[in-house]
Backbone as a ProteinNet text record, in pm:
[ID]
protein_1_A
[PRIMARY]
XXXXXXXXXXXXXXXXXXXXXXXXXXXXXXXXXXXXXXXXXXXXXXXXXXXXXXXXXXXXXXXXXXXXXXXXXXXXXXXXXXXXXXXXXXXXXXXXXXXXXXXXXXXXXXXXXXXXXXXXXXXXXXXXXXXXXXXXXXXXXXXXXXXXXXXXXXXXXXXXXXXXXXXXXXXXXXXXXXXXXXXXXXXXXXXXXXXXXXXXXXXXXXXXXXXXXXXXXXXXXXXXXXXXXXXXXXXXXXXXXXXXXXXXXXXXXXXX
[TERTIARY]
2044.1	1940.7	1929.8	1788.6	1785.3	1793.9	1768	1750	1620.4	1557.1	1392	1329.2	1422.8	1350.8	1426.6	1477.3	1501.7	1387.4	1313.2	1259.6	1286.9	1194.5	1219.1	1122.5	1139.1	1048.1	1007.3	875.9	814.5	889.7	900.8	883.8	1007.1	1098.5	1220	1164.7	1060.4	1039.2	906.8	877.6	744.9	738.3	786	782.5	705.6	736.5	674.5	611.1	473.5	402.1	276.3	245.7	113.3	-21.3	10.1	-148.2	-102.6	-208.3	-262.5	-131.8	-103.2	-1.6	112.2	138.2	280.8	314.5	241.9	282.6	314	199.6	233.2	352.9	434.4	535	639.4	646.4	736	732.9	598.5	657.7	731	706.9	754.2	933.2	943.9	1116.6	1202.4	1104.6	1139.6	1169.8	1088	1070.3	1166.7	1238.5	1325.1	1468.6	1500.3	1564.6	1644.5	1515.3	1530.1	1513.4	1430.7	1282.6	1224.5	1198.1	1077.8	939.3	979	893.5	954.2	805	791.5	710.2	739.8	668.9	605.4	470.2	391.8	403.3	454.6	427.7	452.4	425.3	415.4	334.1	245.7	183.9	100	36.2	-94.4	-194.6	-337.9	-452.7	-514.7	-418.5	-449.7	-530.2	-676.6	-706.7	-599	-577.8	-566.7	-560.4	-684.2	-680.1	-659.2	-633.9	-569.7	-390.7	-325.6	-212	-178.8	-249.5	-264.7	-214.2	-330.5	-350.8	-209.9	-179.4	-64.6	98.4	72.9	200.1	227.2	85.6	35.1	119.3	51.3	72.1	213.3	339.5	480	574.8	480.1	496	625.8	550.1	597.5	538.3	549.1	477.7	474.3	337.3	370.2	368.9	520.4	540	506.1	489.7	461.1	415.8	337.1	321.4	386.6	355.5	365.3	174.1	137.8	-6.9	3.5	-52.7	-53.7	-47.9	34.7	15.2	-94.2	-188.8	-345.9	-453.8	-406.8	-498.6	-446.5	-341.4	-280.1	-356.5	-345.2	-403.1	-531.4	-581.7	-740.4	-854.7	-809.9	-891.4	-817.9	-735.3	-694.7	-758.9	-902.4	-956.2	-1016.5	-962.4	-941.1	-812.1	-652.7	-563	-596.1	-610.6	-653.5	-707.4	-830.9	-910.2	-822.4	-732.4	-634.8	-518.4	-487	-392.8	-445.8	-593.6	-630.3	-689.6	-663.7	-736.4	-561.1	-463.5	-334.6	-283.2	-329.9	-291.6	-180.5	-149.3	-65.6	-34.4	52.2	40.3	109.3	210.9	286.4	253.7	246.5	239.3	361.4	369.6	477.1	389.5	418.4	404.1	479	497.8	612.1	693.8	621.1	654.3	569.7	581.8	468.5	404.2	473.3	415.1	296	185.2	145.9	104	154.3	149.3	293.3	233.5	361.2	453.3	549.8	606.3	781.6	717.4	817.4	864.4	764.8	754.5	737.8	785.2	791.1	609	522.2	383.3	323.9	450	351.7	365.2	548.2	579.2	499.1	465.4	359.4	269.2	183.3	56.1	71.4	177.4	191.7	168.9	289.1	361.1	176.6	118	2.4	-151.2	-136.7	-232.5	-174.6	-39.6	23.3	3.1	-15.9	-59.3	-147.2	-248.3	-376.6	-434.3	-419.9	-374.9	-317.3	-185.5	-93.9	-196.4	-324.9	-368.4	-509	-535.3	-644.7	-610.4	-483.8	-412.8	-360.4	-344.8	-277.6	-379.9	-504.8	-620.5	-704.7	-644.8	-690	-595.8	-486.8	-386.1	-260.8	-278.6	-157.9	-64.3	49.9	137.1	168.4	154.6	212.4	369.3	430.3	586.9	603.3	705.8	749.3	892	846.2	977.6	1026.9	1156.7	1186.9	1287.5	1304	1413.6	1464.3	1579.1	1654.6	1590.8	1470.7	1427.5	1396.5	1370.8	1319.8	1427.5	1572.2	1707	1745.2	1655.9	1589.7	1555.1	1607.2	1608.7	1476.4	1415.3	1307.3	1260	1286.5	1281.6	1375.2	1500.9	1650.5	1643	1525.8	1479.5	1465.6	1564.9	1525	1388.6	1346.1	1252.8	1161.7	1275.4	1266.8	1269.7	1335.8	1343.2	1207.9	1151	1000.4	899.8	913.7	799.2	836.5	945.6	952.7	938.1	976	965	849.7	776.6	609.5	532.6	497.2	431	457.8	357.2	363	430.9	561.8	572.2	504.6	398.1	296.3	203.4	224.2	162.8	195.9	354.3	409.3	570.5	585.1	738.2	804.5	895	1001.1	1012	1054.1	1117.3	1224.1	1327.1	1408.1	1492.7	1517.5	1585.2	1752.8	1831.6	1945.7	2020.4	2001	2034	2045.4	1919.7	1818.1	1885.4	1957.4	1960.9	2132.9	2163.4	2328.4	2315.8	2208.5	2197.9	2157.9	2137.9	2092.8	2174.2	2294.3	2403	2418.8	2317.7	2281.3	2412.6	2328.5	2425.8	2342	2326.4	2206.8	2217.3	2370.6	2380.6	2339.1	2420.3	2340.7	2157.4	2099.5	1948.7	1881.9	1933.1	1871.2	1955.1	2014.5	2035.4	1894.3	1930.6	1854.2	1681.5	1637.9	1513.2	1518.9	1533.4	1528.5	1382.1	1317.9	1199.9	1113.2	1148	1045.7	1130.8	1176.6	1188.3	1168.6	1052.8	994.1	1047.5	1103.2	1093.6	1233.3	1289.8	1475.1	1478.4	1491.9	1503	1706	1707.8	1830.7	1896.4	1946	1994.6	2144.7	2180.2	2354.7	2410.2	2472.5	2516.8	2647.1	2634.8	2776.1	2804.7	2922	2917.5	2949.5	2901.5	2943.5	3019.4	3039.2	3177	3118.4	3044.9	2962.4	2993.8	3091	3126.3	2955.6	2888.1	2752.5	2697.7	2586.7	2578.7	2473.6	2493.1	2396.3	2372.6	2269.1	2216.2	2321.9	2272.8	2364.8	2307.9	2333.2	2296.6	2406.2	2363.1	2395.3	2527.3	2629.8	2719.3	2863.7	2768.5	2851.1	2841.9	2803.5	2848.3	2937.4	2905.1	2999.3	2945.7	2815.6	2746.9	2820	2871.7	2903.5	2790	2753.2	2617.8	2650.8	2751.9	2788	2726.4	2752.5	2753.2	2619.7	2546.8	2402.6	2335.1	2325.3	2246.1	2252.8	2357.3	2383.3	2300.3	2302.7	2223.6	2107.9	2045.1	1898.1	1831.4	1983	1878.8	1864.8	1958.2	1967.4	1795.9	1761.7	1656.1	1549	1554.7	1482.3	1358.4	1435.2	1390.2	1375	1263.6	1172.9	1181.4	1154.1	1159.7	1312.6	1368.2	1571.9	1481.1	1443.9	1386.6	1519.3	1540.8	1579	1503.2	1601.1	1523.4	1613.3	1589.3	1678.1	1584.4	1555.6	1540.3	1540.6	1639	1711.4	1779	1815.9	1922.8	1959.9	2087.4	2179.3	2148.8	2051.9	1970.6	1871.9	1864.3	1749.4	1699.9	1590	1567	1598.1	1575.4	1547.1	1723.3	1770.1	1925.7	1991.8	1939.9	2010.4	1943.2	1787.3	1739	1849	1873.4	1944.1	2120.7	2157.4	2316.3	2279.7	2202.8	2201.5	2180.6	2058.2	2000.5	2154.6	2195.5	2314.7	2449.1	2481.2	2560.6	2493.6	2377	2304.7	2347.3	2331.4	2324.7	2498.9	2545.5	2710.4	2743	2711.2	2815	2719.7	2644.7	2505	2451.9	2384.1	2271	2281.3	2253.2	2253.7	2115.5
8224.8	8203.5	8326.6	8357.2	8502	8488.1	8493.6	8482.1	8466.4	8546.7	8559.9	8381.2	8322.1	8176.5	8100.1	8116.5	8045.4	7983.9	7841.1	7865.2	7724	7721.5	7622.9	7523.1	7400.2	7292.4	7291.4	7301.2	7292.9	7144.1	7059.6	6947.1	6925.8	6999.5	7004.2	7051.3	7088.5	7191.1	7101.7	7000.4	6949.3	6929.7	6892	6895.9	7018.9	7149.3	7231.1	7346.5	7272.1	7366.4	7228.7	7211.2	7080.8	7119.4	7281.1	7317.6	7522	7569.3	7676.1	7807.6	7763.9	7874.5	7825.2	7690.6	7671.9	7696.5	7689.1	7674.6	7880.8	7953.5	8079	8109.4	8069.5	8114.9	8052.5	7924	7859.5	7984.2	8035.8	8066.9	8276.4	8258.6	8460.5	8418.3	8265.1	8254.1	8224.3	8113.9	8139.8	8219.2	8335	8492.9	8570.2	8553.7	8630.6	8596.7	8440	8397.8	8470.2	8467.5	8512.5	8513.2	8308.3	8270.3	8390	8377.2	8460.4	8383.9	8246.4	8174.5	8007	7945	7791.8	7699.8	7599.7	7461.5	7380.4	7364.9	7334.1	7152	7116.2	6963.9	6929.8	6849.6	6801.2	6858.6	6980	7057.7	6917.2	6981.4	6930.9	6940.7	6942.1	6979.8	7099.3	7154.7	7364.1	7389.1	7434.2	7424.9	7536	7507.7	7556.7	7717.9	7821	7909.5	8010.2	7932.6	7957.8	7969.3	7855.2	7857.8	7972.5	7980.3	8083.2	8246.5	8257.2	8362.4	8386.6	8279.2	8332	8368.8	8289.8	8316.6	8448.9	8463.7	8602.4	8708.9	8699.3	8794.5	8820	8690.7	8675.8	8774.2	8753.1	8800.2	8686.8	8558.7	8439.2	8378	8321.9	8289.2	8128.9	8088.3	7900.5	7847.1	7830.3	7777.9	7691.1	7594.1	7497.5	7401.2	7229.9	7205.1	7062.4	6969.9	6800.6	6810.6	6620.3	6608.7	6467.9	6369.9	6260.9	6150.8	6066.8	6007.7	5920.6	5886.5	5840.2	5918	6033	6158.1	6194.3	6273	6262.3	6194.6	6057.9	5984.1	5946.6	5938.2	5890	6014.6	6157.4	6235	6352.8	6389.9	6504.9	6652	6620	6750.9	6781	6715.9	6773.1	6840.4	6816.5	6824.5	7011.2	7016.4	7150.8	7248.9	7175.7	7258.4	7323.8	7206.4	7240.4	7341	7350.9	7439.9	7549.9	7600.4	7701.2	7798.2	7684.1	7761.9	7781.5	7722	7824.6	7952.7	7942.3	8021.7	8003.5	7839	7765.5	7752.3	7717.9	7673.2	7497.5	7489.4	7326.1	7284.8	7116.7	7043.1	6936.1	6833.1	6710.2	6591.5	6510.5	6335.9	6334.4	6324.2	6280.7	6146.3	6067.1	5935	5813.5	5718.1	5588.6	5488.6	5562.6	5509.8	5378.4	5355.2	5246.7	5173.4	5272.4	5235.2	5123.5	5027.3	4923.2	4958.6	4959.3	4996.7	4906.3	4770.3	4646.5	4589.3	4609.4	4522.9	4599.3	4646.1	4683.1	4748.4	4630.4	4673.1	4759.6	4764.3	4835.6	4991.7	4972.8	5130.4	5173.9	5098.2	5134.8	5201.7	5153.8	5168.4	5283.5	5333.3	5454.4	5544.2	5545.8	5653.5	5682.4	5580	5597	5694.6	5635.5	5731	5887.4	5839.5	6022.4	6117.3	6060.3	6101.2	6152.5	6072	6104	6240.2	6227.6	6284	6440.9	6443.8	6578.3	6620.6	6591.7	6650.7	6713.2	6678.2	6724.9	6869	6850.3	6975.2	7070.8	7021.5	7083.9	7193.1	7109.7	7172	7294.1	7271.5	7354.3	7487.1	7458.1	7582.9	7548.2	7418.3	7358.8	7271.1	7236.8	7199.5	7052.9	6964.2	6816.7	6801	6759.4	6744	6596.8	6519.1	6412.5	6444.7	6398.1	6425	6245	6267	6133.7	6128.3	5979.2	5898.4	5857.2	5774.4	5684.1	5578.6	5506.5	5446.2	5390.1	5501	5500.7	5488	5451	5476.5	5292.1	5204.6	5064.7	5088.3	4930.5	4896.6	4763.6	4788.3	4714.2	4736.9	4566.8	4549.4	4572.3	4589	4639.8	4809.4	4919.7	5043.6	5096.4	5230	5304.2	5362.6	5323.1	5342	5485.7	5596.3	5719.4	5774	5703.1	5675.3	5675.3	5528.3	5492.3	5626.9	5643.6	5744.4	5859.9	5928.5	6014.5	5996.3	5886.5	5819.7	5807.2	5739.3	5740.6	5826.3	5910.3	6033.4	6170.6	6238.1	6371	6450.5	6549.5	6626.5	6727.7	6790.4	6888.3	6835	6680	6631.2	6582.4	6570.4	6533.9	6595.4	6654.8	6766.9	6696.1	6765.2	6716.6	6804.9	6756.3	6766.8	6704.4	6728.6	6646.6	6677.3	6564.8	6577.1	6558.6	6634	6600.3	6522.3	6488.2	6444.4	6247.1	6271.6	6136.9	6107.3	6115.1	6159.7	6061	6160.5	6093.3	5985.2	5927	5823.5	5706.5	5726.9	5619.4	5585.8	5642.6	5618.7	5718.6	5849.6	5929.9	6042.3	6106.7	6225.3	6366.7	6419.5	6552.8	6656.2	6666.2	6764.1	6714.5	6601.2	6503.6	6513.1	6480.2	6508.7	6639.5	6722	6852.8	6907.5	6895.2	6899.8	6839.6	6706.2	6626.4	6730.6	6735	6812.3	6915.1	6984.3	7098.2	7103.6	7247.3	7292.8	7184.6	7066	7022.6	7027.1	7096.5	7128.7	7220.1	7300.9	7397.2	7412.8	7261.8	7270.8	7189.9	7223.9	7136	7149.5	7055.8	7068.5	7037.9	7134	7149.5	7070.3	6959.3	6875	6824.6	6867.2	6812.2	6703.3	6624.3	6480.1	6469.9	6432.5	6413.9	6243.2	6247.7	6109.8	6126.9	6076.6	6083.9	5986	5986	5905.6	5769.2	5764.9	5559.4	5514.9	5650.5	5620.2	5588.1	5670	5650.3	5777.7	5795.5	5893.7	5977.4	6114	6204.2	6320.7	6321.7	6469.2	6572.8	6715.7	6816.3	6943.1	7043.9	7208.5	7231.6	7303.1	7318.4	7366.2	7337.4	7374	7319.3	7203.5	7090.7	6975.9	6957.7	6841.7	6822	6729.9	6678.5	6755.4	6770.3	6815.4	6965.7	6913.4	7073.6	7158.2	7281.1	7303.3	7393.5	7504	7607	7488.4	7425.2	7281.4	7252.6	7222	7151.6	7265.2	7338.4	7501.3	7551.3	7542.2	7593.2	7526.3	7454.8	7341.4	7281.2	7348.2	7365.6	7493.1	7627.6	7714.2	7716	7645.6	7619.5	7535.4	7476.9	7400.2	7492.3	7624.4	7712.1	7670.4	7623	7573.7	7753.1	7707.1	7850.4	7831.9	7727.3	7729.9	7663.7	7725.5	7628.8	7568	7495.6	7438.1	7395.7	7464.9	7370.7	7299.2	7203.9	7041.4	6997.8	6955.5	6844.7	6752.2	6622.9	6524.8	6533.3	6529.3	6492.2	6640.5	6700.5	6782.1	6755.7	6761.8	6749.9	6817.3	6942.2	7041	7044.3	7203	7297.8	7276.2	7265.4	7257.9	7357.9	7461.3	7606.9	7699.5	7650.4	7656	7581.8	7470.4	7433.7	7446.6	7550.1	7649.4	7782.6	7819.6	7932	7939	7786.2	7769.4	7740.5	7674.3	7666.9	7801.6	7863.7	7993.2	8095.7	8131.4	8199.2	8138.8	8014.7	7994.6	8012.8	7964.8	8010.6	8130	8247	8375.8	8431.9	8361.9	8435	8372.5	8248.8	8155.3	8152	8144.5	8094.5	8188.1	8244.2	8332.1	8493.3	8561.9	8708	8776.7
-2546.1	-2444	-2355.1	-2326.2	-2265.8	-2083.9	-2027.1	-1890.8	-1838.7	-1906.4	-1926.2	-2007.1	-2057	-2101	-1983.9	-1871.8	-1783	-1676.5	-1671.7	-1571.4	-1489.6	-1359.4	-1270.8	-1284.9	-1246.6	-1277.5	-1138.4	-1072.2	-958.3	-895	-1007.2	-905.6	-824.1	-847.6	-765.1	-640.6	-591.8	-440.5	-447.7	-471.5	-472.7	-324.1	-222.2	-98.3	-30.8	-93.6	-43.5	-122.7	-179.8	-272.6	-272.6	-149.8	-110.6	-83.1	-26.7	-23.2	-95.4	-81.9	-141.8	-125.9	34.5	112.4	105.2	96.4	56.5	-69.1	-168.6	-295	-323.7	-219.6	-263.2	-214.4	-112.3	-24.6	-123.5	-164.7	-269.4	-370.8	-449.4	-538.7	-496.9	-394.9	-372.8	-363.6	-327.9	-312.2	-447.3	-482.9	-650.5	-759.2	-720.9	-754.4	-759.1	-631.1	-529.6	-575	-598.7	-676.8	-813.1	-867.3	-1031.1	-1151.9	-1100.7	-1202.8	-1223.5	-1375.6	-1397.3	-1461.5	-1494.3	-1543.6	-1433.4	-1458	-1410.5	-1501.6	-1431.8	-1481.5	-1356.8	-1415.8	-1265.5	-1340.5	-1188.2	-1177.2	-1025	-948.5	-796.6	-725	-736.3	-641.3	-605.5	-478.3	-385	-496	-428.9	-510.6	-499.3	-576.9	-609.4	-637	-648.5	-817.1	-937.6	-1055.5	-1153.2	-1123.4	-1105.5	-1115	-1033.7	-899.8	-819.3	-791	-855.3	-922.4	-998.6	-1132.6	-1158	-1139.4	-1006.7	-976.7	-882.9	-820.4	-746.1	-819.2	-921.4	-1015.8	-1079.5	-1125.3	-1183.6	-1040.4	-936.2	-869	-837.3	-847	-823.1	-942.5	-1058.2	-1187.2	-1259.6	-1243.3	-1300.8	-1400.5	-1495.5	-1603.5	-1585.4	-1628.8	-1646.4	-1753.5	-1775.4	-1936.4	-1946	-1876.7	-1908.2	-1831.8	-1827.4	-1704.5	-1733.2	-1652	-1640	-1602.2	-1723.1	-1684	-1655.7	-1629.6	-1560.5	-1729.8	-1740.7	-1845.7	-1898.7	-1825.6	-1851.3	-1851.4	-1834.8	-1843.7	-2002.1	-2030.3	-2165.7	-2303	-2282.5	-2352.6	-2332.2	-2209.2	-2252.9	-2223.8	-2189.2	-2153.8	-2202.1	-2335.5	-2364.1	-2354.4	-2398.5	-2375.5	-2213.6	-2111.9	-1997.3	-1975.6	-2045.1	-2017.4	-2076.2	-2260.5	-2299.7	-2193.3	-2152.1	-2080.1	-1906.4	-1866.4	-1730.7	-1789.2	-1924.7	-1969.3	-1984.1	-2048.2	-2048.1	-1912	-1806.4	-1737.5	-1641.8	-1684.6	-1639.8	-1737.1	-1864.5	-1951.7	-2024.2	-2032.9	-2104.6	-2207.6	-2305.1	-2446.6	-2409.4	-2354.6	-2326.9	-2258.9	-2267.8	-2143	-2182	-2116.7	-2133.6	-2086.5	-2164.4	-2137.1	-2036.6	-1890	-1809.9	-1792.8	-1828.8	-1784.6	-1837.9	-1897.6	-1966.7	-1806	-1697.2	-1555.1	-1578	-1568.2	-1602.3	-1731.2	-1840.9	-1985.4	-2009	-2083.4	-2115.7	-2220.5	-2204.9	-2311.2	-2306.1	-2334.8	-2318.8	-2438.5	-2538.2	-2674.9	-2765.2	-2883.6	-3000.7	-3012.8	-2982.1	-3053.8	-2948.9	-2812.2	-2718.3	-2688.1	-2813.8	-2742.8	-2888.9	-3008.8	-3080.8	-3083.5	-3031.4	-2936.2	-2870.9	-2762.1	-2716.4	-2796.5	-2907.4	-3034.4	-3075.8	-3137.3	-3183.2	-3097.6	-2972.4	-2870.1	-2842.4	-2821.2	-2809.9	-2911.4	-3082.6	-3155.3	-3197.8	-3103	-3103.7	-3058.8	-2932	-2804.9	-2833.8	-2879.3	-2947.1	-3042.7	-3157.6	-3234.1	-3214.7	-3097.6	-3005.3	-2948.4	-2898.3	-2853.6	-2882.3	-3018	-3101	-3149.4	-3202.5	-3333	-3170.8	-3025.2	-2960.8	-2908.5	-2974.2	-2974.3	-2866.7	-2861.2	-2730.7	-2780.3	-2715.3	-2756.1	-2653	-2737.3	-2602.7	-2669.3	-2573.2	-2531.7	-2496.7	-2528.9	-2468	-2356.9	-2213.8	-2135.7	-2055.5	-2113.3	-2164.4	-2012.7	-1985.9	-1907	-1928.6	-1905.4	-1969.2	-2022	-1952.6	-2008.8	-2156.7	-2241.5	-2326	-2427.9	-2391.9	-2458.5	-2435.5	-2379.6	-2429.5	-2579.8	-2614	-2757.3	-2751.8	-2857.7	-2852.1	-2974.5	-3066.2	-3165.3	-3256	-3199.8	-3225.8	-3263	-3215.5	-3192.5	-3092.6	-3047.9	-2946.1	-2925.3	-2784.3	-2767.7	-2838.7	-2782.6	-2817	-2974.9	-2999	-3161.4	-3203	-3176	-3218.2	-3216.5	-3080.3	-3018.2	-3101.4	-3182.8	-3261.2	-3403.3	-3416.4	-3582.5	-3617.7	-3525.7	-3550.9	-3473.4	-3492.4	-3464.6	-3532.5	-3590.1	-3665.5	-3571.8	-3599.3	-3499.6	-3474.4	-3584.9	-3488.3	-3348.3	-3346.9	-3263.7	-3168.2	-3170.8	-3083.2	-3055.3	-2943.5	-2972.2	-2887.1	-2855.8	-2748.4	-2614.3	-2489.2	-2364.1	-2296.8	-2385.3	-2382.8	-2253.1	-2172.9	-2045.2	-2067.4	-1999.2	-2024.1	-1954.8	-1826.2	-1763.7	-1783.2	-1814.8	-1833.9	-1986	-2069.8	-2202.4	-2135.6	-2113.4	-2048.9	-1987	-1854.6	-1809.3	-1878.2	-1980.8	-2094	-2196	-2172.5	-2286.1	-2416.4	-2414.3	-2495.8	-2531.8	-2617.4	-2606.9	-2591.1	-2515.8	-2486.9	-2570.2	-2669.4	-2740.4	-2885.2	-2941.6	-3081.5	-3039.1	-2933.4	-2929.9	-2918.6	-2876.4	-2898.5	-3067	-3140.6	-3285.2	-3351.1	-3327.1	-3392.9	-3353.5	-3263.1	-3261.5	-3312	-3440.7	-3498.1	-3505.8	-3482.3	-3495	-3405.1	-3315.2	-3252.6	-3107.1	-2998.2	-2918.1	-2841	-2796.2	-2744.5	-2608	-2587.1	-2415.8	-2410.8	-2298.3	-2268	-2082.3	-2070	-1907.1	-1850.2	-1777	-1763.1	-1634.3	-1660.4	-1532.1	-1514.2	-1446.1	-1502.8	-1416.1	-1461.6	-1456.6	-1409.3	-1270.4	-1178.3	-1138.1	-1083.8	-1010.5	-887.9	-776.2	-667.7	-566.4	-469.4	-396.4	-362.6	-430.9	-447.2	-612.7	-671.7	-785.7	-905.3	-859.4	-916.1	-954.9	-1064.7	-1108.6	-1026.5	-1034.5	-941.3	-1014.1	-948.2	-974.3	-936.3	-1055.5	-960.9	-987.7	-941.8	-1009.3	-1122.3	-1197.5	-1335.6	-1341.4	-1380.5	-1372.5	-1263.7	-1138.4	-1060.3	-1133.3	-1244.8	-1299.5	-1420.9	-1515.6	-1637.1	-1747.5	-1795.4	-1873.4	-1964.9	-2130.2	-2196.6	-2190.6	-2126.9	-2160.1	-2270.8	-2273.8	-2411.4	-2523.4	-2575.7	-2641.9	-2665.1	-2536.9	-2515.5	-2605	-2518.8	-2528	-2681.7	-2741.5	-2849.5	-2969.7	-2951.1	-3021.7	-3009.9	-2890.1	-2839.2	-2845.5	-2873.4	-3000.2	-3066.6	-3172.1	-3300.6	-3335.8	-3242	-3283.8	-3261.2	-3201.4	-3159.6	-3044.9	-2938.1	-2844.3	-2728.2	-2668.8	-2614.6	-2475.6	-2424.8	-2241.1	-2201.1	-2104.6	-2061.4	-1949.4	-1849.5	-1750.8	-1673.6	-1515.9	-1472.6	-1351.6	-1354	-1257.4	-1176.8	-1081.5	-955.8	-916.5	-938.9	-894.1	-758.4	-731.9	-553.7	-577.9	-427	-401.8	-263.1	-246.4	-153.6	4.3	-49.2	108.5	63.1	99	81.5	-71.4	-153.3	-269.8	-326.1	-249.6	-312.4	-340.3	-240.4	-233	-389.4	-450.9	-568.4	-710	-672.9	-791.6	-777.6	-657.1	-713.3	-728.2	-676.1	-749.4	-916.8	-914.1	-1113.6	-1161.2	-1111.1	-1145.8	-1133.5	-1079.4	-1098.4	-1140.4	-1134.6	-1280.5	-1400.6	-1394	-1557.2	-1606.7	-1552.8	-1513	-1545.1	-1451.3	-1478	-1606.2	-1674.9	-1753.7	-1851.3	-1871.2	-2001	-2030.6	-1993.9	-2031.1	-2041.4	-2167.5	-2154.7	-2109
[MASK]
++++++++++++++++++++++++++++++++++++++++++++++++++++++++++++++++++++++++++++++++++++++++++++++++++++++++++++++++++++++++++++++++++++++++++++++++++++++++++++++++++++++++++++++++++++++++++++++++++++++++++++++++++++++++++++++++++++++++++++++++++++++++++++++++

């Protein structure tokens, strides 16, 4: 993994990237950091090419984004058209948020629209991603959810974003799932998995938690996976303070 495929997932600093000037000031610290690339998800209402333009000017790249999961599926060639106008190739499914996905025929039904959906994007030079929760590590129909949603669906049409964190909170294993995605993992978001003094599991910066990443990583190039993403949910302070404790363990311990 290079240092240069390291990037930050906006939505960790989503607090402060709500209008035009926060999001530029977010991204000159991000910058400063050591990101050289991001993933736009939580902003305010930017437009697009404005985003853009300010990333451009940080000399940050947007690998990739998060799009709203009913947008995804019922309006893909708006999603194309919001990627081209960042200069995108990925996006991610983030979440089945008001899609059902309780019953066998419903996480069906998903697998089947995402399909849809991924070949729209695809035949336009883009790439859709699934970025998964624990959720989806529910058995339904005696089948992981995640299972389904990969079993049924072409993978030119449908790749992976596989969370690690979320991967562990579900009983998973983050390193058996990034194997298992050979050639369909473009994207890996980097979250590491602690417990804290409620004896409960927490978020952490990369390298304060349980997570093998030599291990993870190794096996998420093997699959020839292109963006490392990291993410914090929650952080303990400053947001920006636990992009750059991961960002420099990445740096000393991971990455050449």
């Amino acid at each position: 993994m290079n240092i240069r495929q390291v990037a930050a997932q906006l939505y960790t600093v989503r607090d402060f990237i709500r209008t035009a000037d926060e999001f530029a000031a977010s991204m000159k610290k991000v910058r400063a950091i050591g990101y050289q690339a991001v993933q736009i998800s939580g902003q305010g209402p930017i437009p697009e090419g404005e985003i853009r333009r300010i990333c451009e000017g940080e000399g940050l790249t947007i690998c990739a984004t998060h799009e709203g999961p009913e947008l995804i599926v019922n309006d893909p060639v708006e999603v194309v058209r919001r990627l081209d106008a960042y200069g995108c190739q990925f996006t991610a499914f983030p979440h089945p948020g008001p899609i059902p996905v309780s019953t066998l025929d419903e996480v069906q039904a998903l697998a089947a629209r995402l399909n849809s959906a991924g070949k729209i994007l695809h035949d336009a030079g883009k790439t859709l991603t699934y970025h998964n929760h624990s959720l989806e590590f529910r058995r339904v129909g005696g089948r992981l959810i995640l299972d389904i949603l990969y079993n049924e669906t072409d993978a030119r049409y449908l790749q992976g974003e596989i969370d690690t964190y979320w991967v562990q909170h579900g009983g998973g294993d983050p390193f058996a799932w990034c194997a298992r995605m050979k050639d369909r993992l473009p994207l890996l978001h980097l979250k590491d998995y602690a417990v804290n003094d409620q004896n409960a599991p927490a978020f952490a910066e990369i390298g304060a938690g349980n997570l093998d990443w030599p291990r993870i990583l190794a096996a998420a190039q093997s699959s020839n996976c292109q963006w490392f993403i990291v993410e914090q949910d929650t952080c303990p302070g400053d947001p920006f303070d636990s992009l750059k404790q991961s960002f420099d363990y990445i740096a000393a311990n991971l990455a050449a």
